[in-house]
Tab-separated table of C-alpha atoms and ligand atoms in Angstrom:
chain	number	residue	atom	x	y	z
A	1	UNK	CA	136.043	85.813	156.659
A	2	UNK	CA	133.903	83.049	159.118
A	3	UNK	CA	130.284	84.591	158.159
A	4	UNK	CA	128.612	82.883	161.291
A	5	UNK	CA	130.854	84.761	163.841
A	6	UNK	CA	131.187	88.079	161.778
A	7	UNK	CA	127.296	87.636	161.774
A	8	UNK	CA	127.128	87.087	165.476
A	9	UNK	CA	129.584	90.192	166.049
A	10	UNK	CA	127.163	92.830	164.190
A	11	UNK	CA	123.808	91.829	166.061
A	12	UNK	CA	125.671	91.564	169.767
A	13	UNK	CA	126.176	95.360	168.262
A	14	UNK	CA	122.535	96.136	167.032
A	15	UNK	CA	121.710	94.434	170.591
A	16	UNK	CA	123.665	96.430	172.628
A	17	UNK	CA	122.904	99.569	170.705
A	18	UNK	CA	118.658	98.851	171.419
A	19	UNK	CA	119.487	98.383	174.908
A	20	UNK	CA	121.425	101.668	174.983
A	21	UNK	CA	118.618	103.456	173.004
A	22	UNK	CA	115.990	102.116	175.692
A	23	UNK	CA	117.617	102.647	178.766
A	24	UNK	CA	116.072	105.761	179.686
A	25	UNK	CA	114.352	106.706	182.920
A	26	UNK	CA	110.435	107.077	181.660
A	27	UNK	CA	109.032	108.027	185.477
A	28	UNK	CA	105.479	106.970	185.642
A	29	UNK	CA	105.238	105.904	182.059
A	30	UNK	CA	107.588	103.076	182.844
A	31	UNK	CA	105.225	100.452	182.241
A	32	UNK	CA	104.907	101.498	178.907
A	33	UNK	CA	108.380	101.235	178.318
A	34	UNK	CA	108.615	97.720	179.800
A	35	UNK	CA	106.364	96.882	176.987
A	36	UNK	CA	108.433	98.887	174.402
A	37	UNK	CA	111.519	97.038	175.541
A	38	UNK	CA	109.964	93.483	175.552
A	39	UNK	CA	109.115	94.270	172.131
A	40	UNK	CA	112.583	95.826	170.889
A	41	UNK	CA	114.871	93.161	172.757
A	42	UNK	CA	113.541	89.955	171.763
A	43	UNK	CA	115.526	87.890	169.767
A	44	UNK	CA	114.828	89.486	165.749
A	45	UNK	CA	117.521	89.289	163.994
A	46	UNK	CA	118.401	93.060	163.272
A	47	UNK	CA	118.578	92.651	159.778
A	48	UNK	CA	117.960	96.211	158.744
A	49	UNK	CA	120.458	97.741	161.141
A	50	UNK	CA	123.064	95.854	159.421
A	51	UNK	CA	121.978	96.521	156.151
A	52	UNK	CA	122.557	100.253	157.227
A	53	UNK	CA	125.850	99.584	158.533
A	54	UNK	CA	127.385	97.297	155.296
A	55	UNK	CA	125.907	99.437	153.192
A	56	UNK	CA	127.648	102.616	154.614
A	57	UNK	CA	130.745	100.112	154.161
A	58	UNK	CA	130.041	100.378	150.362
A	59	UNK	CA	130.967	103.868	150.162
A	60	UNK	CA	133.489	104.688	152.967
A	61	UNK	CA	135.969	102.631	154.355
A	62	UNK	CA	135.620	103.604	157.656
A	63	UNK	CA	132.573	104.540	160.422
A	64	UNK	CA	134.364	106.239	162.699
A	65	UNK	CA	133.580	109.413	160.848
A	66	UNK	CA	129.890	108.743	160.760
A	67	UNK	CA	128.542	109.349	164.527
A	68	UNK	CA	125.132	109.704	162.782
A	69	UNK	CA	124.867	106.125	161.893
A	70	UNK	CA	124.267	104.253	165.307
A	71	UNK	CA	121.032	106.529	165.736
A	72	UNK	CA	119.475	105.981	161.836
A	73	UNK	CA	120.356	102.211	162.733
A	74	UNK	CA	118.489	102.284	166.115
A	75	UNK	CA	115.478	104.278	164.293
A	76	UNK	CA	115.049	101.620	161.922
A	77	UNK	CA	114.798	98.679	164.628
A	78	UNK	CA	112.351	100.676	166.597
A	79	UNK	CA	110.376	100.985	163.519
A	80	UNK	CA	110.253	97.823	162.725
A	81	UNK	CA	109.626	96.583	166.170
A	82	UNK	CA	106.720	98.489	165.869
A	83	UNK	CA	105.229	97.221	162.826
A	84	UNK	CA	105.664	93.874	164.367
A	85	UNK	CA	104.096	94.844	167.576
A	86	UNK	CA	101.000	96.102	165.275
A	87	UNK	CA	100.777	93.721	163.099
A	88	UNK	CA	100.608	90.916	165.780
A	89	UNK	CA	97.498	92.819	167.161
A	90	UNK	CA	93.708	90.908	166.975
A	91	UNK	CA	92.436	93.462	164.740
A	92	UNK	CA	95.202	92.526	162.055
A	93	UNK	CA	96.929	89.012	162.270
A	94	UNK	CA	96.114	87.839	165.714
A	95	UNK	CA	99.116	86.036	166.390
A	96	UNK	CA	99.832	84.743	169.702
A	97	UNK	CA	103.652	83.914	168.926
A	98	UNK	CA	106.815	86.412	167.549
A	99	UNK	CA	110.522	86.060	167.990
A	100	UNK	CA	109.973	83.205	170.131
A	101	UNK	CA	107.867	84.783	172.962
A	102	UNK	CA	104.259	85.681	173.518
A	103	UNK	CA	103.279	88.378	171.469
A	104	UNK	CA	103.350	91.923	173.348
A	105	UNK	CA	99.596	92.138	173.143
A	106	UNK	CA	99.503	88.699	174.639
A	107	UNK	CA	101.528	89.967	177.510
A	108	UNK	CA	100.659	93.447	177.954
A	109	UNK	CA	97.364	93.672	176.670
A	110	UNK	CA	96.031	95.122	173.254
A	111	UNK	CA	95.587	99.009	174.914
A	112	UNK	CA	98.993	98.687	175.971
A	113	UNK	CA	100.517	97.147	172.924
A	114	UNK	CA	98.656	99.452	170.827
A	115	UNK	CA	100.483	102.558	172.956
A	116	UNK	CA	103.778	100.337	172.920
A	117	UNK	CA	103.639	100.692	169.092
A	118	UNK	CA	102.820	104.200	168.986
A	119	UNK	CA	105.660	105.031	171.793
A	120	UNK	CA	108.586	102.912	169.521
A	121	UNK	CA	107.398	104.952	166.429
A	122	UNK	CA	107.931	108.401	167.908
A	123	UNK	CA	110.767	107.009	169.939
A	124	UNK	CA	112.262	106.203	166.604
A	125	UNK	CA	112.071	109.747	164.954
A	126	UNK	CA	113.189	111.089	168.325
A	127	UNK	CA	116.387	108.818	168.064
A	128	UNK	CA	116.743	109.687	164.514
A	129	UNK	CA	116.834	113.456	165.659
A	130	UNK	CA	119.623	112.771	167.906
A	131	UNK	CA	121.328	111.486	164.397
A	132	UNK	CA	120.714	115.144	162.954
A	133	UNK	CA	121.781	116.773	166.223
A	134	UNK	CA	125.181	115.227	166.481
A	135	UNK	CA	125.586	114.702	162.542
A	136	UNK	CA	129.037	115.420	160.989
A	137	UNK	CA	127.469	115.955	157.716
A	138	UNK	CA	123.732	117.925	158.857
A	139	UNK	CA	122.481	118.003	154.628
A	140	UNK	CA	123.317	114.046	154.502
A	141	UNK	CA	121.596	113.120	157.395
A	142	UNK	CA	118.060	115.534	156.979
A	143	UNK	CA	118.229	113.618	153.533
A	144	UNK	CA	118.378	110.245	155.431
A	145	UNK	CA	115.668	111.446	157.436
A	146	UNK	CA	113.421	112.105	154.540
A	147	UNK	CA	114.186	108.532	153.017
A	148	UNK	CA	113.309	107.128	156.436
A	149	UNK	CA	109.866	108.883	156.856
A	150	UNK	CA	108.981	108.216	153.386
A	151	UNK	CA	110.103	104.522	153.414
A	152	UNK	CA	108.335	103.818	156.773
A	153	UNK	CA	105.035	105.527	155.740
A	154	UNK	CA	102.342	105.741	153.186
A	155	UNK	CA	104.651	105.526	150.385
A	156	UNK	CA	106.132	102.340	151.977
A	157	UNK	CA	105.264	100.116	154.635
A	158	UNK	CA	102.243	101.563	156.164
A	159	UNK	CA	100.827	101.841	152.527
A	160	UNK	CA	102.289	98.112	151.765
A	161	UNK	CA	100.172	97.021	154.910
A	162	UNK	CA	97.329	99.170	154.118
A	163	UNK	CA	96.683	97.081	150.215
A	164	UNK	CA	98.039	93.950	152.076
A	165	UNK	CA	94.751	94.283	154.621
A	166	UNK	CA	92.108	95.609	152.110
A	167	UNK	CA	93.044	92.671	150.014
A	168	UNK	CA	92.612	89.714	153.062
A	169	UNK	CA	89.680	91.693	154.652
A	170	UNK	CA	87.292	92.183	151.237
A	171	UNK	CA	88.669	89.319	149.627
A	172	UNK	CA	89.893	91.304	146.998
A	173	UNK	CA	91.223	89.504	144.089
A	174	UNK	CA	95.392	89.423	144.093
A	175	UNK	CA	97.160	89.033	140.994
A	176	UNK	CA	100.917	89.160	140.598
A	177	UNK	CA	101.162	93.300	140.311
A	178	UNK	CA	99.086	93.481	143.514
A	179	UNK	CA	100.993	91.341	145.586
A	180	UNK	CA	104.632	92.269	144.263
A	181	UNK	CA	103.024	96.182	145.458
A	182	UNK	CA	102.300	94.899	148.958
A	183	UNK	CA	105.908	92.736	148.985
A	184	UNK	CA	107.823	95.945	147.817
A	185	UNK	CA	105.944	98.331	150.212
A	186	UNK	CA	105.386	96.386	153.126
A	187	UNK	CA	108.463	94.187	153.547
A	188	UNK	CA	110.842	95.853	150.873
A	189	UNK	CA	110.531	99.690	151.817
A	190	UNK	CA	112.368	99.285	155.312
A	191	UNK	CA	115.322	97.210	153.688
A	192	UNK	CA	115.461	100.083	150.949
A	193	UNK	CA	115.646	102.422	153.579
A	194	UNK	CA	118.068	101.149	155.634
A	195	UNK	CA	120.638	100.536	152.933
A	196	UNK	CA	119.930	103.723	151.277
A	197	UNK	CA	120.549	105.516	154.307
A	198	UNK	CA	123.593	103.735	154.894
A	199	UNK	CA	124.516	104.714	151.544
A	200	UNK	CA	123.616	108.803	152.091
A	201	UNK	CA	125.116	108.873	155.546
A	202	UNK	CA	128.483	107.508	154.067
A	203	UNK	CA	128.449	110.059	151.075
A	204	UNK	CA	127.190	108.080	148.374
A	205	UNK	CA	126.080	110.279	144.855
A	206	UNK	CA	122.626	110.383	143.853
A	207	UNK	CA	123.181	107.813	141.061
A	208	UNK	CA	124.527	105.302	143.248
A	209	UNK	CA	121.737	105.567	145.900
A	210	UNK	CA	119.357	105.218	143.311
A	211	UNK	CA	120.930	101.898	142.543
A	212	UNK	CA	121.079	100.874	146.227
A	213	UNK	CA	117.217	101.399	146.356
A	214	UNK	CA	117.181	98.909	143.127
A	215	UNK	CA	119.619	96.038	144.774
A	216	UNK	CA	117.658	96.779	148.175
A	217	UNK	CA	113.899	96.399	146.331
A	218	UNK	CA	115.037	92.981	145.181
A	219	UNK	CA	116.457	91.926	148.644
A	220	UNK	CA	113.121	92.705	150.204
A	221	UNK	CA	110.950	91.146	147.493
A	222	UNK	CA	113.105	88.063	148.084
A	223	UNK	CA	113.133	88.222	152.056
A	224	UNK	CA	109.103	88.342	151.686
A	225	UNK	CA	108.802	85.513	149.199
A	226	UNK	CA	110.932	82.868	151.668
A	227	UNK	CA	108.801	84.611	154.458
A	228	UNK	CA	105.434	83.282	152.801
A	229	UNK	CA	107.580	79.723	151.759
A	230	UNK	CA	108.809	79.727	156.057
A	231	UNK	CA	104.845	80.054	156.632
A	232	UNK	CA	104.265	77.048	154.770
A	233	UNK	CA	107.286	74.749	155.707
A	234	UNK	CA	109.063	76.303	158.377
A	235	UNK	CA	109.136	75.225	161.854
A	236	UNK	CA	107.840	76.738	164.989
A	237	UNK	CA	111.259	75.961	166.779
A	238	UNK	CA	113.411	78.081	164.311
A	239	UNK	CA	110.630	80.626	163.251
A	240	UNK	CA	109.539	81.342	167.025
A	241	UNK	CA	105.841	81.641	165.291
A	242	UNK	CA	103.589	78.775	164.378
A	243	UNK	CA	103.466	78.322	160.860
A	244	UNK	CA	100.314	77.790	158.473
A	245	UNK	CA	98.882	81.167	159.416
A	246	UNK	CA	98.687	82.451	155.875
A	247	UNK	CA	96.480	79.313	155.091
A	248	UNK	CA	94.722	79.389	157.845
A	249	UNK	CA	93.682	83.033	157.383
A	250	UNK	CA	93.072	82.154	153.823
A	251	UNK	CA	95.283	84.725	152.445
A	252	UNK	CA	96.750	84.725	149.113
A	253	UNK	CA	100.829	84.617	149.283
A	254	UNK	CA	103.139	84.340	146.804
A	255	UNK	CA	103.174	80.431	147.233
A	256	UNK	CA	99.370	80.222	146.636
A	257	UNK	CA	99.772	82.006	143.271
A	258	UNK	CA	102.684	80.627	141.908
A	259	UNK	CA	103.531	77.327	144.039
A	260	UNK	CA	106.499	76.244	146.213
A	261	UNK	CA	108.864	75.473	143.506
A	262	UNK	CA	108.672	78.684	141.714
A	263	UNK	CA	108.619	80.772	145.156
A	264	UNK	CA	111.971	79.169	145.722
A	265	UNK	CA	113.166	80.032	142.396
A	266	UNK	CA	112.473	83.293	142.203
A	267	UNK	CA	114.063	84.204	145.711
A	268	UNK	CA	117.109	82.634	144.505
A	269	UNK	CA	116.633	84.806	140.978
A	270	UNK	CA	115.986	88.473	142.995
A	271	UNK	CA	118.602	87.790	145.430
A	272	UNK	CA	121.274	86.735	142.415
A	273	UNK	CA	120.122	90.049	140.969
A	274	UNK	CA	120.545	91.932	144.038
A	275	UNK	CA	123.818	90.626	144.342
A	276	UNK	CA	124.936	91.505	140.846
A	277	UNK	CA	123.984	95.420	141.536
A	278	UNK	CA	125.669	95.396	144.852
A	279	UNK	CA	128.924	93.636	143.016
A	280	UNK	CA	128.983	96.527	140.099
A	281	UNK	CA	130.177	98.832	142.810
A	282	UNK	CA	134.312	99.914	142.973
A	283	UNK	CA	134.231	99.461	146.656
A	284	UNK	CA	133.346	95.383	147.453
A	285	UNK	CA	131.716	94.079	150.690
A	286	UNK	CA	132.093	90.379	150.835
A	287	UNK	CA	130.206	90.158	154.221
A	288	UNK	CA	126.881	91.786	152.622
A	289	UNK	CA	127.263	89.402	149.741
A	290	UNK	CA	127.504	86.667	151.667
A	291	UNK	CA	124.286	88.069	154.093
A	292	UNK	CA	122.149	88.395	150.959
A	293	UNK	CA	123.189	84.974	149.722
A	294	UNK	CA	122.132	83.029	153.325
A	295	UNK	CA	118.736	84.836	153.231
A	296	UNK	CA	118.064	82.512	150.249
A	297	UNK	CA	117.590	79.226	152.174
A	298	UNK	CA	116.818	81.313	155.499
A	299	UNK	CA	114.949	79.273	158.183
A	300	UNK	CA	114.283	82.217	160.411
B	1	LIG	C1	98.984	100.324	158.480
B	1	LIG	C2	97.184	98.665	159.438
B	1	LIG	C3	98.409	99.157	159.356
B	1	LIG	C4	99.043	98.207	160.604
B	1	LIG	C5	100.448	98.822	160.962
B	1	LIG	C6	102.577	98.881	159.402
B	1	LIG	C7	102.686	97.699	159.825
B	1	LIG	C8	101.765	97.653	161.223
B	1	LIG	C9	103.156	96.170	159.777
B	1	LIG	C10	103.867	96.366	158.549
B	1	LIG	C11	103.979	95.475	157.946
B	1	LIG	C12	104.605	93.962	158.658
B	1	LIG	C13	104.673	93.505	159.721
B	1	LIG	C14	105.762	93.325	157.439
B	1	LIG	C15	106.255	92.183	157.611
B	1	LIG	C16	107.538	92.291	157.295
B	1	LIG	C17	108.378	91.517	157.743
B	1	LIG	C18	108.601	90.354	156.830
B	1	LIG	C19	108.812	91.056	159.170
B	1	LIG	C20	109.899	90.244	159.944
B	1	LIG	O1	110.749	90.461	159.853
B	1	LIG	P1	112.257	89.798	160.708
B	1	LIG	O2	111.983	88.344	159.594
B	1	LIG	O3	111.927	89.633	161.809
B	1	LIG	O4	113.362	90.348	159.946
B	1	LIG	P2	112.744	90.050	163.024
B	1	LIG	O5	111.970	89.119	163.773
B	1	LIG	O6	113.598	88.682	163.089
B	1	LIG	O7	113.335	91.198	163.603
Protein backbone atom coordinates (compact mmCIF):
# COMPACT_ATOMS: atom_id res chain seq x y z
CA UNK A 1 0.00 0.00 0.00
CA UNK A 2 1.27 3.46 -0.88
CA UNK A 3 -0.11 5.54 1.99
CA UNK A 4 0.12 8.92 0.26
CA UNK A 5 -1.71 7.66 -2.84
CA UNK A 6 -4.38 6.04 -0.71
CA UNK A 7 -4.79 9.21 1.36
CA UNK A 8 -5.12 11.34 -1.78
CA UNK A 9 -7.84 9.01 -3.11
CA UNK A 10 -9.82 9.41 0.08
CA UNK A 11 -9.37 13.20 0.25
CA UNK A 12 -10.52 13.48 -3.40
CA UNK A 13 -13.54 11.34 -2.59
CA UNK A 14 -14.52 13.62 0.32
CA UNK A 15 -13.92 16.74 -1.78
CA UNK A 16 -16.32 15.41 -4.43
CA UNK A 17 -18.84 14.49 -1.76
CA UNK A 18 -18.72 18.01 -0.30
CA UNK A 19 -19.12 19.61 -3.74
CA UNK A 20 -22.08 17.36 -4.50
CA UNK A 21 -23.64 18.07 -1.08
CA UNK A 22 -23.36 21.82 -1.55
CA UNK A 23 -24.55 21.83 -5.18
CA UNK A 24 -28.04 23.02 -4.40
CA UNK A 25 -29.75 26.07 -5.79
CA UNK A 26 -30.72 28.22 -2.83
CA UNK A 27 -32.44 30.98 -4.80
CA UNK A 28 -32.23 34.37 -3.13
CA UNK A 29 -30.10 32.91 -0.33
CA UNK A 30 -27.38 32.13 -2.90
CA UNK A 31 -24.90 34.75 -1.54
CA UNK A 32 -25.03 32.95 1.82
CA UNK A 33 -24.53 29.58 0.11
CA UNK A 34 -21.49 31.13 -1.61
CA UNK A 35 -19.95 31.90 1.77
CA UNK A 36 -20.80 28.37 2.97
CA UNK A 37 -19.17 26.83 -0.11
CA UNK A 38 -16.14 29.12 0.27
CA UNK A 39 -15.39 27.80 3.72
CA UNK A 40 -16.17 24.12 3.15
CA UNK A 41 -14.53 23.74 -0.25
CA UNK A 42 -11.25 25.30 0.91
CA UNK A 43 -8.44 22.71 1.01
CA UNK A 44 -8.98 21.05 4.39
CA UNK A 45 -7.45 17.71 5.32
CA UNK A 46 -10.90 16.01 5.48
CA UNK A 47 -9.73 13.89 8.40
CA UNK A 48 -13.06 13.49 10.18
CA UNK A 49 -14.99 11.93 7.25
CA UNK A 50 -11.94 9.80 6.48
CA UNK A 51 -11.78 8.59 10.10
CA UNK A 52 -15.49 7.75 9.87
CA UNK A 53 -15.01 5.69 6.70
CA UNK A 54 -11.98 3.83 8.00
CA UNK A 55 -13.63 3.07 11.31
CA UNK A 56 -16.60 1.58 9.41
CA UNK A 57 -14.12 -0.70 7.62
CA UNK A 58 -12.96 -2.06 10.98
CA UNK A 59 -16.35 -3.73 11.36
CA UNK A 60 -17.43 -4.44 7.80
CA UNK A 61 -15.59 -5.66 4.70
CA UNK A 62 -17.55 -3.45 2.35
CA UNK A 63 -19.19 -0.03 2.49
CA UNK A 64 -21.67 -0.91 -0.28
CA UNK A 65 -24.38 -1.88 2.16
CA UNK A 66 -24.13 1.35 4.16
CA UNK A 67 -25.79 4.00 1.94
CA UNK A 68 -26.25 6.21 5.02
CA UNK A 69 -22.48 6.54 5.60
CA UNK A 70 -21.87 9.25 2.99
CA UNK A 71 -24.52 11.54 4.48
CA UNK A 72 -22.88 11.32 7.89
CA UNK A 73 -19.41 11.82 6.36
CA UNK A 74 -20.65 15.03 4.75
CA UNK A 75 -22.44 16.12 7.93
CA UNK A 76 -19.34 15.86 10.14
CA UNK A 77 -17.27 17.93 7.69
CA UNK A 78 -20.04 20.57 7.57
CA UNK A 79 -20.05 20.78 11.38
CA UNK A 80 -16.25 20.96 11.48
CA UNK A 81 -16.30 23.74 8.86
CA UNK A 82 -18.90 25.78 10.75
CA UNK A 83 -16.78 25.52 13.90
CA UNK A 84 -13.76 26.90 12.02
CA UNK A 85 -15.76 29.80 10.56
CA UNK A 86 -17.05 30.83 14.00
CA UNK A 87 -13.74 30.15 15.74
CA UNK A 88 -11.93 32.51 13.35
CA UNK A 89 -14.32 35.41 13.94
CA UNK A 90 -13.17 38.60 15.67
CA UNK A 91 -15.18 37.80 18.82
CA UNK A 92 -13.26 34.53 19.28
CA UNK A 93 -9.78 34.07 17.72
CA UNK A 94 -9.82 36.93 15.22
CA UNK A 95 -7.82 35.07 12.57
CA UNK A 96 -7.24 36.32 9.05
CA UNK A 97 -6.15 33.09 7.36
CA UNK A 98 -7.42 29.53 7.34
CA UNK A 99 -6.57 26.66 5.01
CA UNK A 100 -4.31 29.00 3.04
CA UNK A 101 -7.08 31.46 2.28
CA UNK A 102 -8.57 34.57 3.87
CA UNK A 103 -11.06 33.56 6.56
CA UNK A 104 -14.77 33.65 5.77
CA UNK A 105 -15.46 36.83 7.77
CA UNK A 106 -12.46 38.53 6.13
CA UNK A 107 -14.02 37.90 2.70
CA UNK A 108 -17.78 38.05 3.36
CA UNK A 109 -17.97 40.24 6.48
CA UNK A 110 -18.80 39.30 10.05
CA UNK A 111 -22.57 39.06 9.71
CA UNK A 112 -22.36 36.74 6.72
CA UNK A 113 -19.72 34.60 8.44
CA UNK A 114 -21.98 34.23 11.46
CA UNK A 115 -24.89 33.26 9.21
CA UNK A 116 -22.71 30.97 7.08
CA UNK A 117 -21.73 29.10 10.25
CA UNK A 118 -25.37 28.87 11.32
CA UNK A 119 -26.31 27.73 7.82
CA UNK A 120 -23.62 25.02 7.81
CA UNK A 121 -24.61 23.72 11.23
CA UNK A 122 -28.26 23.36 10.26
CA UNK A 123 -27.40 21.99 6.84
CA UNK A 124 -25.26 19.36 8.57
CA UNK A 125 -28.28 17.98 10.41
CA UNK A 126 -30.45 18.27 7.30
CA UNK A 127 -27.80 16.17 5.48
CA UNK A 128 -27.51 13.63 8.31
CA UNK A 129 -31.30 13.30 8.38
CA UNK A 130 -31.13 12.26 4.70
CA UNK A 131 -28.93 9.47 6.03
CA UNK A 132 -31.83 8.37 8.23
CA UNK A 133 -34.30 8.60 5.36
CA UNK A 134 -32.00 6.48 3.14
CA UNK A 135 -30.83 4.09 5.84
CA UNK A 136 -30.72 0.33 5.44
CA UNK A 137 -30.55 0.07 9.23
CA UNK A 138 -32.65 2.88 10.65
CA UNK A 139 -31.82 1.93 14.26
CA UNK A 140 -28.10 2.32 13.57
CA UNK A 141 -28.62 5.62 11.74
CA UNK A 142 -30.72 6.97 14.62
CA UNK A 143 -28.00 6.01 17.08
CA UNK A 144 -25.43 7.73 14.85
CA UNK A 145 -27.56 10.90 14.86
CA UNK A 146 -27.67 10.83 18.67
CA UNK A 147 -23.87 10.57 18.84
CA UNK A 148 -23.39 13.34 16.25
CA UNK A 149 -25.62 15.82 18.04
CA UNK A 150 -24.21 15.02 21.48
CA UNK A 151 -20.52 15.23 20.57
CA UNK A 152 -20.92 18.42 18.51
CA UNK A 153 -22.79 20.29 21.24
CA UNK A 154 -22.56 21.23 24.90
CA UNK A 155 -21.39 17.72 25.84
CA UNK A 156 -18.60 17.93 23.29
CA UNK A 157 -17.14 20.51 20.90
CA UNK A 158 -19.20 23.55 21.92
CA UNK A 159 -18.78 22.72 25.63
CA UNK A 160 -15.00 22.47 25.21
CA UNK A 161 -14.87 25.67 23.21
CA UNK A 162 -16.86 27.50 25.87
CA UNK A 163 -14.42 26.45 28.62
CA UNK A 164 -11.49 27.41 26.37
CA UNK A 165 -12.95 30.86 25.65
CA UNK A 166 -13.79 31.39 29.34
CA UNK A 167 -10.25 30.48 30.43
CA UNK A 168 -8.76 32.85 27.89
CA UNK A 169 -11.06 35.81 28.51
CA UNK A 170 -11.05 35.63 32.31
CA UNK A 171 -7.42 34.54 32.61
CA UNK A 172 -8.62 31.57 34.65
CA UNK A 173 -5.70 29.45 35.74
CA UNK A 174 -5.24 26.43 33.52
CA UNK A 175 -4.05 23.18 35.01
CA UNK A 176 -3.59 19.85 33.24
CA UNK A 177 -7.10 18.67 34.13
CA UNK A 178 -8.75 21.77 32.64
CA UNK A 179 -6.57 21.65 29.52
CA UNK A 180 -7.32 17.98 28.89
CA UNK A 181 -11.04 18.73 29.36
CA UNK A 182 -10.74 21.43 26.68
CA UNK A 183 -8.75 19.22 24.27
CA UNK A 184 -11.03 16.26 24.83
CA UNK A 185 -14.17 18.25 24.12
CA UNK A 186 -13.17 21.04 21.76
CA UNK A 187 -11.16 18.80 19.46
CA UNK A 188 -11.39 15.09 20.34
CA UNK A 189 -15.22 14.99 20.56
CA UNK A 190 -15.69 15.39 16.78
CA UNK A 191 -13.05 12.74 16.09
CA UNK A 192 -14.81 10.47 18.59
CA UNK A 193 -18.12 11.15 16.84
CA UNK A 194 -16.56 10.38 13.46
CA UNK A 195 -15.11 7.05 14.49
CA UNK A 196 -18.07 6.01 16.64
CA UNK A 197 -20.51 6.76 13.81
CA UNK A 198 -18.44 4.70 11.36
CA UNK A 199 -18.51 1.82 13.83
CA UNK A 200 -22.22 2.21 14.62
CA UNK A 201 -23.25 2.28 10.96
CA UNK A 202 -21.31 -0.87 10.20
CA UNK A 203 -22.94 -2.76 13.05
CA UNK A 204 -20.31 -2.74 15.80
CA UNK A 205 -21.38 -3.91 19.24
CA UNK A 206 -21.86 -1.45 22.12
CA UNK A 207 -18.62 -2.70 23.67
CA UNK A 208 -16.71 -2.14 20.41
CA UNK A 209 -18.17 1.36 20.08
CA UNK A 210 -16.91 2.19 23.58
CA UNK A 211 -13.45 0.95 22.66
CA UNK A 212 -13.49 3.03 19.46
CA UNK A 213 -14.49 6.10 21.52
CA UNK A 214 -11.48 5.52 23.76
CA UNK A 215 -9.08 5.22 20.80
CA UNK A 216 -10.56 8.29 19.10
CA UNK A 217 -10.26 10.31 22.30
CA UNK A 218 -6.52 9.62 22.37
CA UNK A 219 -6.18 10.45 18.66
CA UNK A 220 -8.04 13.72 19.25
CA UNK A 221 -5.96 14.76 22.25
CA UNK A 222 -2.76 13.98 20.33
CA UNK A 223 -4.13 15.97 17.38
CA UNK A 224 -4.73 19.08 19.52
CA UNK A 225 -1.34 18.85 21.27
CA UNK A 226 0.27 18.68 17.82
CA UNK A 227 -1.83 21.73 16.88
CA UNK A 228 -0.36 23.58 19.87
CA UNK A 229 3.16 22.53 18.81
CA UNK A 230 2.59 23.67 15.21
CA UNK A 231 1.47 27.07 16.45
CA UNK A 232 5.02 27.42 17.84
CA UNK A 233 7.16 25.73 15.21
CA UNK A 234 5.01 25.29 12.10
CA UNK A 235 5.11 27.43 8.97
CA UNK A 236 2.54 29.62 7.23
CA UNK A 237 3.19 27.82 3.94
CA UNK A 238 2.34 24.39 5.30
CA UNK A 239 -0.31 25.33 7.87
CA UNK A 240 -2.13 27.83 5.69
CA UNK A 241 -2.31 30.29 8.59
CA UNK A 242 0.21 32.31 10.59
CA UNK A 243 1.92 30.71 13.59
CA UNK A 244 2.31 32.34 17.00
CA UNK A 245 -1.35 33.14 17.58
CA UNK A 246 -1.39 31.36 20.97
CA UNK A 247 1.57 33.41 22.18
CA UNK A 248 -0.01 36.59 20.82
CA UNK A 249 -3.25 35.82 22.70
CA UNK A 250 -1.22 34.78 25.79
CA UNK A 251 -3.00 31.48 25.62
CA UNK A 252 -2.08 28.62 27.94
CA UNK A 253 -1.50 25.53 25.80
CA UNK A 254 -0.01 22.07 26.25
CA UNK A 255 3.30 23.58 25.11
CA UNK A 256 3.27 26.49 27.57
CA UNK A 257 2.29 24.10 30.40
CA UNK A 258 4.75 21.28 29.71
CA UNK A 259 7.28 22.52 27.13
CA UNK A 260 7.87 21.41 23.53
CA UNK A 261 9.75 18.20 24.26
CA UNK A 262 7.17 16.77 26.65
CA UNK A 263 4.39 17.86 24.26
CA UNK A 264 6.04 15.93 21.42
CA UNK A 265 6.54 12.85 23.62
CA UNK A 266 2.91 12.95 24.66
CA UNK A 267 1.62 13.24 21.07
CA UNK A 268 3.53 10.05 20.37
CA UNK A 269 2.37 8.36 23.57
CA UNK A 270 -1.35 9.13 23.03
CA UNK A 271 -1.10 8.08 19.36
CA UNK A 272 0.66 4.79 20.11
CA UNK A 273 -1.92 3.98 22.78
CA UNK A 274 -4.69 4.63 20.24
CA UNK A 275 -2.93 2.39 17.71
CA UNK A 276 -2.62 -0.41 20.28
CA UNK A 277 -6.35 -0.17 20.93
CA UNK A 278 -7.19 -0.20 17.20
CA UNK A 279 -4.89 -3.17 16.72
CA UNK A 280 -6.86 -5.17 19.27
CA UNK A 281 -9.82 -5.58 16.87
CA UNK A 282 -10.08 -8.76 14.88
CA UNK A 283 -10.29 -6.97 11.52
CA UNK A 284 -7.21 -4.89 10.68
CA UNK A 285 -7.13 -1.58 8.86
CA UNK A 286 -3.60 -0.85 7.75
CA UNK A 287 -4.49 2.52 6.22
CA UNK A 288 -6.10 3.69 9.49
CA UNK A 289 -3.00 2.70 11.46
CA UNK A 290 -0.75 4.58 9.05
CA UNK A 291 -3.04 7.59 9.19
CA UNK A 292 -2.83 7.79 12.99
CA UNK A 293 0.94 7.29 12.80
CA UNK A 294 1.32 10.01 10.15
CA UNK A 295 -0.44 12.57 12.34
CA UNK A 296 2.24 12.32 15.06
CA UNK A 297 4.63 14.45 13.01
CA UNK A 298 2.13 16.25 10.78
CA UNK A 299 3.08 19.71 9.56
CA UNK A 300 -0.40 20.85 8.53
C1 LIG B 1 -19.05 27.94 21.03
C2 LIG B 1 -17.92 30.19 21.36
C3 LIG B 1 -18.31 29.08 20.45
C4 LIG B 1 -17.94 29.14 19.13
C5 LIG B 1 -18.22 28.13 18.11
C6 LIG B 1 -17.59 25.35 18.34
C7 LIG B 1 -16.60 26.30 17.84
C8 LIG B 1 -16.97 27.69 17.47
C9 LIG B 1 -15.33 25.99 17.65
C10 LIG B 1 -14.80 24.62 17.87
C11 LIG B 1 -13.46 24.59 18.35
C12 LIG B 1 -12.39 24.43 17.34
C13 LIG B 1 -12.32 25.31 16.14
C14 LIG B 1 -11.47 23.54 17.60
C15 LIG B 1 -10.28 23.39 16.80
C16 LIG B 1 -10.00 21.98 16.47
C17 LIG B 1 -8.96 21.92 15.40
C18 LIG B 1 -7.59 21.47 15.76
C19 LIG B 1 -9.26 22.29 14.16
C20 LIG B 1 -8.40 22.17 12.97
O1 LIG B 1 -8.73 20.92 12.37
P1 LIG B 1 -7.97 20.42 11.08
O2 LIG B 1 -6.50 20.59 11.26
O3 LIG B 1 -8.50 21.45 10.00
O4 LIG B 1 -8.46 19.04 10.79
P2 LIG B 1 -8.68 21.30 8.41
O5 LIG B 1 -8.60 22.71 7.91
O6 LIG B 1 -7.58 20.44 7.88
O7 LIG B 1 -10.01 20.71 8.19
